[in-house]
Every structure is written in structure tokens, then in C-alpha cells.
Amino acid sequence: MSNTDKTVEWNNLPWREIEKVIFKLQKRIYQASKDGDIKAVRKLQKTLINSWYAKLIAVRKVTQDNTGKNTAGIDGVKSLTPKQRLQLAKDLKMNGKSKPTRRVWIPKPGKVEKRPLGIPVMEERAKQALVKSALEPEWEAKFEPNSFGFRPGRSCHDAIGQVYMSIKQKAKYALDADIAGCFDNIDHNALLKKVKKHFQTLSDIIKNSKAKNQAKLIERLNPIIKGWSNYYSKVVSKAIYNKLDALVYWQLVRWGLKRHPSKSKAWVSNRYWHSIDGWKRTFATRESEGSLKLIRHIEKPIKRHIQIQRNKSPYDGDWVYWSKRRGNYPGKPSTVAHLLKEQRGKCPHCNLNFFSDDLLEVHHKDKNRKNNRRTNLEVLHKHCHQNIHKQRYA
């Protein structure tokens, strides 16, 4: 695209063509790196970084796709208009000194102390995204097959699966690389299993729901139980699920006794627990109240996560493999997973395949957000969804 074409409205840019051209360049960088042709890698990287199309994608990523797009740097700029995005892409050059970051302090997980976080200005974020688009394909071809952190298309479930495969036959040592002061400074509370955190969440909801009726309590608990069980169904969790269900049961018994202090445990049991679907004791409302039942953790089947193939990368161009894998991604809501499979891993708006780290959103075709029938839903790129609703996002 020539400089004279750069005034084209942002939303009307040929995004499909832009993404195809850039991915072809990235795929060539990946292949050249696998072949050990460093000269070709550097030449292709230089071409990509100077590409107008690559600059457009970098700007879109930091101004539309990123979850932190509304966080300002030292210049106070939180968001850009379509016209400003085009101007930023036009001015994007890899030269000069970086601008200072805005330093904020955020709490460390599970700790009172805070850690510093540097927030770059929008221009610097775009530069980082541009450089990343050139460097990532090169290093994807070089990384050790069993490295999983901060890599596209790989998740913590792949790491968990690899650990399981390594130790299931014989116990092995695990080395923490950050040894210094480990036992003096370590926060042992942070080492408590996620299961305890999850149970505490459920327990707090139950304890604070004395005034709520059974249906309201079930409506609060079910989404949390379902989401947590879905996420951990890819690992060996059956014993944990049984234990959690037992603990939740006794919390619910206490809840029932507090609501009816003059009644016996047998009365409470008959009032709130019923025989449903082969389960003799199911926490559920009566038929006259709609038969709303509490989901059990153990109801979620344990299905082992399929580990990523050792030498696969999103830059290898194997869309069949990556489309199928994205539809089976751990923690993915069942509706989204179903739609991804139905759409064969493609965005129906731009007709491009979903990349491993693309942000996705569910779109209601009839614009009615209350109509959640699957025939009314489709999964889109976040930026494609914004483009459809551009008047709202203007």
C-alpha cells in the first residue's frame, strides 16, 4: 500500500489481505530459521519490520486487541481514534530512544507487598508488538520442544501433562531456579493448592447466603463449580472432585440448619436433598419450584488433555492441526469450543483462521444479547467484532 492510500478509513482497510501477507512473511522467517539460514532470517525480519502492513497489525494489536489497551502511559493517552491509529502506524519507526514508562505499584498475588509495573506509552507498545512479530517466528523454530512459558499455542496444561508423563513411572526432583532466600522469603500460603482456594470461595458464598433461598444459592454456585471442574478435567482430578463434593455437602447441611434452627438434620435433608438422575442425595429445589439442582464436581468426566506435538508451532502453517487444537483448548467455555469446531477454526467475518493468541469474542447475530441460542452465536476476532459494532466503539 502506498503512502497516498494511508488515509483510507481504518475500518475499511483490507485486513484479510494484510494478515495473509504478514503471516506468509512470518512463515518464511520460521522456515529459514529451522533451516539455519540466518542471512535469510535477518533479511526477512528487516522486510517485515519496515512493512506498512506489519505496522498496521502492531497498532491494531495494542489499540484494539490487548486487554490493557485502556491503560495510559506517562503521556496520559488511553485510547486512539481510527484516524490516530493510522497516524501512529505511519509514524512508527524503529529509531531513537524509548520513552519513559509510567511506574505503578500493584499487589503481589497473596501478599501484602507490592511490585513495580512499568506501563509504556502507546507508541512504545506498538514498537514492541512490531519487533515481536519479527522475532517470535525465528525463536519458535529454535526453542526446546518441552518449553511452554510465554509461547504461542502452548498452555500450562501442556506443562502439567509433560510433568505427569515424566514422573508417573518414577519420582524425580524439581529444581527451582530462583534459589536465593527461598526458604526465608517464601510465602507458604501461596503454595496452598488451588483446590483449597476454590473450596474457600464456595464456602464463603454458602456462609454469606443465609438469607437467600435454595434456588438463588444454586444459581450462585453452579457457574463457579462448572467452570472450575471444566478447567481441571484435563488432569487426574477424580479424587479431588469427590473430596470437594463431600466438603460442599457438609457446608450446605450447616447452611440448612442455620436457616431452620428449630428443625432436625433429617428434616433439613428431606427438605433440600432429593433423588435425581440416579443420585440419591442431590441438593435441588422441589419439582414445584423448578427442579434446579446443584452441579457436582464429579459429574464432569476426566478427559486427559492432548499435549501439543513436540515440534509444532503456529508459524508452521498447519491450520488443520491448530484449528482442531483450539477447539479442544482447556478452560474454553463449552459454547465457544463448540462454535470453534463448527466454524472449523475460522472467523466468519474476515474468513481467516484464528491464530493461537488471538482474542475471541462471541457475537449475537441478531444483536439481541439475551438470545443465546447457538444458531444465533458465532465466534469472531475481537477486532472483527469491534468492526461490526464500530459505531459503538467509535
One Martini backbone bead per residue (centre of mass of N, CA, C, O) as a GRO file, in nm:
protein
  394
    1MET     BB    1   0.095   0.036   0.024
    2SER     BB    2   0.071   0.356  -0.021
    3ASN     BB    3   0.077   0.669   0.116
    4THR     BB    4  -0.194   0.763  -0.030
    5ASP     BB    5  -0.363   0.514   0.118
    6LYS     BB    6  -0.348   0.596   0.440
    7THR     BB    7  -0.646   0.745   0.451
    8VAL     BB    8  -0.793   0.511   0.492
    9GLU     BB    9  -1.018   0.379   0.662
   10TRP     BB   10  -0.963   0.165   0.910
   11ASN     BB   11  -1.218  -0.033   0.871
   12ASN     BB   12  -1.142  -0.053   0.536
   13LEU     BB   13  -0.921  -0.225   0.549
   14PRO     BB   14  -0.742  -0.510   0.414
   15TRP     BB   15  -0.708  -0.737   0.651
   16ARG     BB   16  -0.687  -1.006   0.511
   17GLU     BB   17  -0.441  -0.937   0.336
   18ILE     BB   18  -0.254  -0.841   0.557
   19GLU     BB   19  -0.237  -1.110   0.721
   20LYS     BB   20  -0.135  -1.291   0.493
   21VAL     BB   21   0.130  -1.146   0.430
   22ILE     BB   22   0.255  -1.163   0.718
   23PHE     BB   23   0.240  -1.470   0.759
   24LYS     BB   24   0.425  -1.545   0.521
   25LEU     BB   25   0.672  -1.409   0.642
   26GLN     BB   26   0.678  -1.569   0.910
   27LYS     BB   27   0.702  -1.848   0.779
   28ARG     BB   28   0.977  -1.788   0.641
   29ILE     BB   29   1.132  -1.734   0.899
   30TYR     BB   30   1.085  -2.009   1.031
   31GLN     BB   31   1.212  -2.184   0.803
   32ALA     BB   32   1.491  -2.047   0.796
   33SER     BB   33   1.559  -2.116   1.090
   34LYS     BB   34   1.539  -2.426   1.063
   35ASP     BB   35   1.768  -2.416   0.826
   36GLY     BB   36   1.996  -2.194   0.921
   37ASP     BB   37   1.923  -1.911   0.761
   38ILE     BB   38   2.025  -1.617   0.877
   39LYS     BB   39   2.026  -1.424   0.636
   40ALA     BB   40   1.723  -1.464   0.566
   41VAL     BB   41   1.608  -1.383   0.837
   42ARG     BB   42   1.711  -1.087   0.843
   43LYS     BB   43   1.580  -0.996   0.580
   44LEU     BB   44   1.283  -1.061   0.660
   45GLN     BB   45   1.273  -0.890   0.918
   46LYS     BB   46   1.324  -0.620   0.783
   47THR     BB   47   1.078  -0.629   0.600
   48LEU     BB   48   0.865  -0.647   0.825
   49ILE     BB   49   0.937  -0.388   0.996
   50ASN     BB   50   0.892  -0.202   0.719
   51SER     BB   51   0.602  -0.278   0.708
   52TRP     BB   52   0.289  -0.149   0.681
   53TYR     BB   53   0.126  -0.396   0.767
   54ALA     BB   54   0.275  -0.456   1.036
   55LYS     BB   55   0.204  -0.183   1.166
   56LEU     BB   56  -0.100  -0.217   1.166
   57ILE     BB   57  -0.110  -0.473   1.344
   58ALA     BB   58   0.039  -0.352   1.590
   59VAL     BB   59  -0.169  -0.128   1.644
   60ARG     BB   60  -0.417  -0.307   1.676
   61LYS     BB   61  -0.317  -0.478   1.914
   62VAL     BB   62  -0.280  -0.220   2.124
   63THR     BB   63  -0.576  -0.067   2.058
   64GLN     BB   64  -0.784  -0.341   2.051
   65ASP     BB   65  -0.688  -0.627   2.174
   66ASN     BB   66  -0.572  -0.547   2.427
   67THR     BB   67  -0.655  -0.541   2.767
   68GLY     BB   68  -0.450  -0.269   2.815
   69LYS     BB   69  -0.555  -0.032   2.615
   70ASN     BB   70  -0.676   0.166   2.870
   71THR     BB   71  -0.376   0.222   2.953
   72ALA     BB   72  -0.172   0.469   3.060
   73GLY     BB   73   0.088   0.652   3.020
   74ILE     BB   74   0.269   0.945   3.062
   75ASP     BB   75   0.070   1.085   2.836
   76GLY     BB   76  -0.246   0.982   2.897
   77VAL     BB   77  -0.302   0.771   2.675
   78LYS     BB   78  -0.571   0.534   2.618
   79SER     BB   79  -0.692   0.614   2.328
   80LEU     BB   80  -0.772   0.565   1.976
   81THR     BB   81  -0.851   0.670   1.687
   82PRO     BB   82  -0.855   0.574   1.367
   83LYS     BB   83  -0.679   0.815   1.277
   84GLN     BB   84  -0.454   0.775   1.497
   85ARG     BB   85  -0.371   0.491   1.410
   86LEU     BB   86  -0.267   0.565   1.130
   87GLN     BB   87  -0.053   0.768   1.231
   88LEU     BB   88   0.109   0.571   1.403
   89ALA     BB   89   0.188   0.382   1.171
   90LYS     BB   90   0.335   0.604   1.003
   91ASP     BB   91   0.543   0.683   1.259
   92LEU     BB   92   0.666   0.401   1.275
   93LYS     BB   93   0.996   0.378   1.419
   94MET     BB   94   1.324   0.218   1.466
   95ASN     BB   95   1.409   0.485   1.658
   96GLY     BB   96   1.559   0.600   1.903
   97LYS     BB   97   1.440   0.658   2.208
   98SER     BB   98   1.278   0.553   2.467
   99LYS     BB   99   1.013   0.605   2.648
  100PRO     BB  100   0.898   0.644   2.938
  101THR     BB  101   0.757   0.491   3.206
  102ARG     BB  102   0.486   0.411   3.402
  103ARG     BB  103   0.486   0.386   3.751
  104VAL     BB  104   0.343   0.110   3.922
  105TRP     BB  105   0.168  -0.044   4.202
  106ILE     BB  106   0.125  -0.392   4.263
  107PRO     BB  107  -0.001  -0.661   4.396
  108LYS     BB  108   0.083  -0.952   4.517
  109PRO     BB  109  -0.007  -1.262   4.518
  110GLY     BB  110  -0.094  -1.311   4.852
  111LYS     BB  111   0.017  -1.016   4.924
  112VAL     BB  112   0.110  -0.708   5.060
  113GLU     BB  113   0.311  -0.659   4.874
  114LYS     BB  114   0.467  -0.481   4.606
  115ARG     BB  115   0.500  -0.426   4.251
  116PRO     BB  116   0.644  -0.312   3.974
  117LEU     BB  117   0.496  -0.128   3.686
  118GLY     BB  118   0.550  -0.076   3.345
  119ILE     BB  119   0.401   0.179   3.132
  120PRO     BB  120   0.378   0.230   2.819
  121VAL     BB  121   0.337   0.387   2.554
  122MET     BB  122   0.176   0.333   2.263
  123GLU     BB  123   0.425   0.343   2.075
  124GLU     BB  124   0.596   0.131   2.230
  125ARG     BB  125   0.398  -0.102   2.203
  126ALA     BB  126   0.404  -0.114   1.895
  127LYS     BB  127   0.704  -0.175   1.871
  128GLN     BB  128   0.699  -0.440   2.029
  129ALA     BB  129   0.497  -0.585   1.839
  130LEU     BB  130   0.673  -0.564   1.587
  131VAL     BB  131   0.921  -0.719   1.691
  132LYS     BB  132   0.775  -0.978   1.772
  133SER     BB  133   0.677  -1.054   1.480
  134ALA     BB  134   0.989  -1.113   1.398
  135LEU     BB  135   1.109  -1.297   1.639
  136GLU     BB  136   0.919  -1.538   1.703
  137PRO     BB  137   0.961  -1.726   1.452
  138GLU     BB  138   1.261  -1.778   1.500
  139TRP     BB  139   1.234  -1.901   1.802
  140GLU     BB  140   1.029  -2.127   1.746
  141ALA     BB  141   1.255  -2.295   1.583
  142LYS     BB  142   1.457  -2.320   1.858
  143PHE     BB  143   1.305  -2.428   2.073
  144GLU     BB  144   1.241  -2.633   2.310
  145PRO     BB  145   0.983  -2.856   2.305
  146ASN     BB  146   0.947  -2.836   2.650
  147SER     BB  147   0.861  -2.540   2.620
  148PHE     BB  148   0.586  -2.306   2.756
  149GLY     BB  149   0.659  -2.021   2.816
  150PHE     BB  150   0.546  -1.765   2.629
  151ARG     BB  151   0.394  -1.943   2.403
  152PRO     BB  152   0.244  -2.009   2.125
  153GLY     BB  153  -0.002  -2.266   2.172
  154ARG     BB  154   0.068  -2.278   2.485
  155SER     BB  155   0.016  -2.436   2.805
  156CYS     BB  156  -0.012  -2.542   3.128
  157HIS     BB  157  -0.123  -2.822   3.038
  158ASP     BB  158   0.133  -2.908   2.892
  159ALA     BB  159   0.315  -2.898   3.140
  160ILE     BB  160   0.155  -3.093   3.316
  161GLY     BB  161   0.168  -3.331   3.117
  162GLN     BB  162   0.481  -3.355   3.118
  163VAL     BB  163   0.517  -3.407   3.415
  164TYR     BB  164   0.344  -3.659   3.431
  165MET     BB  165   0.510  -3.827   3.220
  166SER     BB  166   0.783  -3.806   3.394
  167ILE     BB  167   0.652  -3.921   3.698
  168LYS     BB  168   0.459  -4.181   3.679
  169GLN     BB  169   0.702  -4.402   3.716
  170LYS     BB  170   0.906  -4.177   3.851
  171ALA     BB  171   1.054  -4.003   4.075
  172LYS     BB  172   1.144  -3.649   4.080
  173TYR     BB  173   1.320  -3.366   4.058
  174ALA     BB  174   1.274  -3.017   4.141
  175LEU     BB  175   1.394  -2.706   4.009
  176ASP     BB  176   1.456  -2.396   4.151
  177ALA     BB  177   1.603  -2.116   4.011
  178ASP     BB  178   1.509  -1.939   4.273
  179ILE     BB  179   1.699  -1.982   4.548
  180ALA     BB  180   1.732  -1.723   4.684
  181GLY     BB  181   1.573  -1.712   4.987
  182CYS     BB  182   1.349  -1.923   4.978
  183PHE     BB  183   1.294  -2.010   5.293
  184ASP     BB  184   1.271  -1.711   5.400
  185ASN     BB  185   1.058  -1.574   5.166
  186ILE     BB  186   0.846  -1.771   5.145
  187ASP     BB  187   0.502  -1.820   5.065
  188HIS     BB  188   0.317  -2.074   5.187
  189ASN     BB  189   0.029  -1.987   5.103
  190ALA     BB  190   0.097  -1.992   4.791
  191LEU     BB  191   0.114  -2.328   4.797
  192LEU     BB  192  -0.160  -2.370   4.799
  193LYS     BB  193  -0.402  -2.514   4.666
  194LYS     BB  194  -0.654  -2.447   4.447
  195VAL     BB  195  -0.868  -2.612   4.595
  196LYS     BB  196  -0.884  -2.434   4.851
  197LYS     BB  197  -0.973  -2.178   4.714
  198HIS     BB  198  -1.229  -2.289   4.591
  199PHE     BB  199  -1.365  -2.378   4.854
  200GLN     BB  200  -1.366  -2.100   4.988
  201THR     BB  201  -1.554  -1.969   4.786
  202LEU     BB  202  -1.795  -2.157   4.839
  203SER     BB  203  -1.811  -2.118   5.146
  204ASP     BB  204  -1.865  -1.811   5.146
  205ILE     BB  205  -2.127  -1.818   4.989
  206ILE     BB  206  -2.284  -1.997   5.186
  207LYS     BB  207  -2.246  -1.823   5.448
  208ASN     BB  208  -2.370  -1.553   5.281
  209SER     BB  209  -2.674  -1.720   5.222
  210LYS     BB  210  -2.900  -1.725   5.444
  211ALA     BB  211  -3.119  -1.529   5.291
  212LYS     BB  212  -3.120  -1.727   5.072
  213ASN     BB  213  -3.243  -1.927   4.860
  214GLN     BB  214  -3.183  -2.216   4.699
  215ALA     BB  215  -3.184  -2.114   4.407
  216LYS     BB  216  -2.982  -1.877   4.444
  217LEU     BB  217  -2.747  -2.051   4.543
  218ILE     BB  218  -2.721  -2.232   4.293
  219GLU     BB  219  -2.672  -1.995   4.091
  220ARG     BB  220  -2.396  -1.919   4.227
  221LEU     BB  221  -2.241  -2.205   4.219
  222ASN     BB  222  -2.250  -2.342   3.934
  223PRO     BB  223  -2.046  -2.168   3.761
  224ILE     BB  224  -1.799  -2.231   3.942
  225ILE     BB  225  -1.799  -2.538   3.931
  226LYS     BB  226  -1.798  -2.570   3.624
  227GLY     BB  227  -1.539  -2.408   3.556
  228TRP     BB  228  -1.339  -2.563   3.739
  229SER     BB  229  -1.395  -2.851   3.630
  230ASN     BB  230  -1.318  -2.797   3.338
  231TYR     BB  231  -1.022  -2.711   3.383
  232TYR     BB  232  -0.946  -2.994   3.562
  233SER     BB  233  -1.032  -3.235   3.352
  234LYS     BB  234  -0.723  -3.278   3.225
  235VAL     BB  235  -0.672  -3.414   3.496
  236VAL     BB  236  -0.617  -3.590   3.790
  237SER     BB  237  -0.943  -3.531   3.974
  238LYS     BB  238  -1.142  -3.733   4.115
  239ALA     BB  239  -1.065  -3.721   4.417
  240ILE     BB  240  -1.106  -3.416   4.446
  241TYR     BB  241  -1.403  -3.404   4.364
  242ASN     BB  242  -1.510  -3.583   4.595
  243LYS     BB  243  -1.407  -3.405   4.826
  244LEU     BB  244  -1.556  -3.145   4.751
  245ASP     BB  245  -1.845  -3.258   4.764
  246ALA     BB  246  -1.831  -3.326   5.066
  247LEU     BB  247  -1.769  -3.041   5.174
  248VAL     BB  248  -2.016  -2.901   5.051
  249TYR     BB  249  -2.230  -3.066   5.191
  250TRP     BB  250  -2.165  -2.969   5.487
  251GLN     BB  251  -2.214  -2.671   5.430
  252LEU     BB  252  -2.516  -2.709   5.349
  253VAL     BB  253  -2.613  -2.824   5.613
  254ARG     BB  254  -2.547  -2.573   5.781
  255TRP     BB  255  -2.725  -2.383   5.620
  256GLY     BB  256  -2.995  -2.530   5.682
  257LEU     BB  257  -2.977  -2.511   6.000
  258LYS     BB  258  -2.967  -2.196   6.011
  259ARG     BB  259  -3.247  -2.155   5.869
  260HIS     BB  260  -3.348  -2.415   6.076
  261PRO     BB  261  -3.302  -2.432   6.410
  262SER     BB  262  -3.573  -2.620   6.485
  263LYS     BB  263  -3.458  -2.838   6.303
  264SER     BB  264  -3.366  -3.125   6.178
  265LYS     BB  265  -3.150  -3.296   5.981
  266ALA     BB  266  -3.369  -3.466   5.840
  267TRP     BB  267  -3.546  -3.233   5.749
  268VAL     BB  268  -3.335  -3.084   5.581
  269SER     BB  269  -3.273  -3.317   5.390
  270ASN     BB  270  -3.569  -3.346   5.276
  271ARG     BB  271  -3.590  -3.045   5.177
  272TYR     BB  272  -3.293  -3.026   4.993
  273TRP     BB  273  -3.288  -3.339   4.923
  274HIS     BB  274  -3.277  -3.549   4.623
  275SER     BB  275  -3.380  -3.780   4.379
  276ILE     BB  276  -3.152  -3.764   4.091
  277ASP     BB  277  -3.028  -3.934   3.835
  278GLY     BB  278  -2.932  -4.165   4.063
  279TRP     BB  279  -2.916  -3.959   4.290
  280LYS     BB  280  -2.996  -3.959   4.624
  281ARG     BB  281  -2.822  -3.679   4.694
  282THR     BB  282  -2.964  -3.378   4.585
  283PHE     BB  283  -2.919  -3.045   4.556
  284ALA     BB  284  -3.263  -2.936   4.535
  285THR     BB  285  -3.539  -2.841   4.409
  286ARG     BB  286  -3.848  -2.866   4.366
  287GLU     BB  287  -4.073  -2.922   4.123
  288SER     BB  288  -4.247  -2.663   4.200
  289GLU     BB  289  -3.947  -2.493   4.170
  290GLY     BB  290  -3.792  -2.639   3.897
  291SER     BB  291  -3.553  -2.838   3.952
  292LEU     BB  292  -3.289  -2.715   4.079
  293LYS     BB  293  -2.947  -2.814   4.053
  294LEU     BB  294  -2.651  -2.913   4.183
  295ILE     BB  295  -2.342  -2.931   4.084
  296ARG     BB  296  -2.103  -3.169   4.039
  297HIS     BB  297  -1.779  -3.233   4.005
  298ILE     BB  298  -1.799  -3.549   3.924
  299GLU     BB  299  -1.969  -3.502   3.654
  300LYS     BB  300  -1.700  -3.444   3.532
  301PRO     BB  301  -1.517  -3.570   3.303
  302ILE     BB  302  -1.213  -3.727   3.260
  303LYS     BB  303  -0.997  -3.559   3.017
  304ARG     BB  304  -0.720  -3.576   2.869
  305HIS     BB  305  -0.482  -3.379   2.767
  306ILE     BB  306  -0.364  -3.288   2.458
  307GLN     BB  307  -0.065  -3.270   2.364
  308ILE     BB  308   0.163  -3.110   2.216
  309GLN     BB  309   0.352  -3.125   1.963
  310ARG     BB  310   0.678  -3.079   1.993
  311ASN     BB  311   0.725  -2.929   1.679
  312LYS     BB  312   0.501  -2.726   1.706
  313SER     BB  313   0.374  -2.428   1.524
  314PRO     BB  314   0.190  -2.156   1.420
  315TYR     BB  315   0.422  -2.106   1.181
  316ASP     BB  316   0.372  -2.380   0.998
  317GLY     BB  317   0.063  -2.377   0.864
  318ASP     BB  318  -0.120  -2.592   1.034
  319TRP     BB  319  -0.452  -2.542   1.044
  320VAL     BB  320  -0.579  -2.811   1.115
  321TYR     BB  321  -0.437  -2.855   1.384
  322TRP     BB  322  -0.502  -2.571   1.523
  323SER     BB  323  -0.810  -2.576   1.500
  324LYS     BB  324  -0.855  -2.834   1.666
  325ARG     BB  325  -0.702  -2.743   1.922
  326ARG     BB  326  -0.870  -2.489   1.996
  327GLY     BB  327  -1.142  -2.651   2.045
  328ASN     BB  328  -0.967  -2.818   2.296
  329TYR     BB  329  -0.921  -2.603   2.499
  330PRO     BB  330  -0.856  -2.534   2.805
  331GLY     BB  331  -1.124  -2.350   2.955
  332LYS     BB  332  -1.318  -2.353   2.736
  333PRO     BB  333  -1.608  -2.275   2.660
  334SER     BB  334  -1.841  -2.479   2.528
  335THR     BB  335  -1.956  -2.283   2.320
  336VAL     BB  336  -1.687  -2.199   2.190
  337ALA     BB  337  -1.588  -2.480   2.115
  338HIS     BB  338  -1.825  -2.548   1.928
  339LEU     BB  339  -1.792  -2.306   1.732
  340LEU     BB  340  -1.504  -2.368   1.639
  341LYS     BB  341  -1.575  -2.639   1.508
  342GLU     BB  342  -1.802  -2.535   1.322
  343GLN     BB  343  -1.591  -2.309   1.191
  344ARG     BB  344  -1.303  -2.436   1.157
  345GLY     BB  345  -1.120  -2.193   1.283
  346LYS     BB  346  -1.301  -1.950   1.172
  347CYS     BB  347  -1.373  -1.628   1.076
  348PRO     BB  348  -1.672  -1.507   0.935
  349HIS     BB  349  -1.579  -1.211   0.868
  350CYS     BB  350  -1.265  -1.266   0.739
  351ASN     BB  351  -1.188  -1.580   0.685
  352LEU     BB  352  -0.982  -1.640   0.910
  353ASN     BB  353  -0.772  -1.786   1.098
  354PHE     BB  354  -0.707  -1.867   1.412
  355PHE     BB  355  -0.485  -1.768   1.627
  356SER     BB  356  -0.348  -1.863   1.924
  357ASP     BB  357  -0.355  -1.534   2.044
  358ASP     BB  358  -0.632  -1.465   1.985
  359LEU     BB  359  -0.901  -1.267   2.042
  360LEU     BB  360  -1.226  -1.359   2.155
  361GLU     BB  361  -1.577  -1.329   2.049
  362VAL     BB  362  -1.921  -1.321   2.103
  363HIS     BB  363  -2.176  -1.312   1.857
  364HIS     BB  364  -2.489  -1.155   1.792
  365LYS     BB  365  -2.664  -1.158   1.508
  366ASP     BB  366  -2.940  -0.998   1.624
  367LYS     BB  367  -2.830  -0.808   1.879
  368ASN     BB  368  -2.937  -1.014   2.104
  369ARG     BB  369  -2.801  -1.088   2.418
  370LYS     BB  370  -3.044  -1.294   2.511
  371ASN     BB  371  -2.983  -1.467   2.251
  372ASN     BB  372  -2.826  -1.797   2.317
  373ARG     BB  373  -2.844  -1.938   2.067
  374ARG     BB  374  -2.632  -2.103   1.862
  375THR     BB  375  -2.758  -1.991   1.590
  376ASN     BB  376  -2.685  -1.680   1.710
  377LEU     BB  377  -2.381  -1.767   1.714
  378GLU     BB  378  -2.035  -1.630   1.702
  379VAL     BB  379  -1.693  -1.641   1.643
  380LEU     BB  380  -1.463  -1.367   1.688
  381HIS     BB  381  -1.267  -1.140   1.647
  382LYS     BB  382  -1.231  -0.867   1.826
  383HIS     BB  383  -1.192  -0.666   1.585
  384CYS     BB  384  -1.437  -0.769   1.424
  385HIS     BB  385  -1.648  -0.704   1.637
  386GLN     BB  386  -1.587  -0.401   1.640
  387ASN     BB  387  -1.650  -0.350   1.341
  388ILE     BB  388  -1.951  -0.420   1.358
  389HIS     BB  389  -1.957  -0.209   1.625
  390LYS     BB  390  -1.828   0.079   1.548
  391GLN     BB  391  -2.024   0.284   1.675
  392ARG     BB  392  -1.972   0.199   1.968
  393TYR     BB  393  -1.633   0.229   1.936
  394ALA     BB  394  -1.589   0.537   1.843
   0.00000   0.00000   0.00000
